[in-house]
C-alpha positions as semicolon CSV with decimal commas, in nm:
position;residue;x (nm);y (nm);z (nm)
1;M;6,547;2,288;-1,621
2;T;6,308;2,414;-1,378
3;H;6,235;2,732;-1,207
4;C;6,397;2,664;-0,888
5;Q;6,708;2,482;-1,052
6;R;6,765;2,803;-1,278
7;A;6,725;3,038;-0,969
8;E;7,002;2,800;-0,794
9;V;7,232;2,824;-1,094
10;L;7,179;3,254;-1,090
11;K;7,266;3,248;-0,744
12;N;7,636;3,185;-0,806
13;I;7,697;3,424;-1,107
14;D;7,841;3,777;-1,048
15;V;7,602;3,980;-1,246
16;R;7,900;4,205;-1,346
17;D;8,042;3,874;-1,537
18;L;7,754;3,875;-1,788
19;F;7,886;4,293;-1,876
20;L;8,259;4,211;-1,937
21;L;8,393;4,328;-2,240
22;N;8,734;4,244;-2,222
23;S;8,890;4,241;-2,584
24;R;8,655;4,464;-2,725
25;T;8,675;4,817;-2,878
26;I;8,360;5,046;-2,814
27;I;8,304;5,344;-3,001
28;V;8,099;5,626;-2,817
29;T;7,968;5,921;-2,991
30;G;7,928;6,263;-2,758
31;A;8,165;6,110;-2,517
32;T;8,230;6,446;-2,345
33;G;7,945;6,489;-2,140
34;G;7,641;6,363;-2,020
35;L;7,520;6,035;-2,122
36;G;7,850;5,992;-2,352
37;L;8,071;6,050;-2,099
38;Q;7,888;5,799;-1,834
39;V;7,902;5,515;-2,105
40;V;8,259;5,590;-2,168
41;K;8,343;5,544;-1,795
42;A;8,123;5,251;-1,758
43;T;8,274;5,055;-2,090
44;L;8,636;5,122;-1,931
45;E;8,520;4,989;-1,617
46;A;8,412;4,674;-1,788
47;G;8,743;4,605;-1,958
48;A;8,656;4,739;-2,320
49;D;8,905;4,950;-2,532
50;V;8,746;5,274;-2,587
51;V;8,726;5,538;-2,905
52;A;8,571;5,883;-2,766
53;I;8,455;6,098;-3,017
54;D;8,273;6,449;-2,966
55;Q;8,277;6,747;-3,175
56;S;8,292;6,965;-2,860
57;P;8,616;7,090;-2,845
58;S;8,612;7,043;-2,440
59;I;8,784;6,769;-2,283
60;P;8,652;6,642;-1,910
61;E;8,904;6,749;-1,640
62;G;9,079;6,544;-1,412
63;D;9,131;6,154;-1,414
64;D;8,767;6,069;-1,580
65;W;8,919;5,902;-1,843
């Protein structure tokens, strides 16, 4: 496949489809703040079931989950 052929194929791909996590379970440690919370949000948006673990007793407020 030539470079031009690959480029043509890639034009028809929605990049978000490359990161779908449907039917996947993701475990996130450090999930109540910072990077861990962002990973939880992103993996939920991608369709994963998420197990969120943190030593901190705090829970994010609002509908962040």
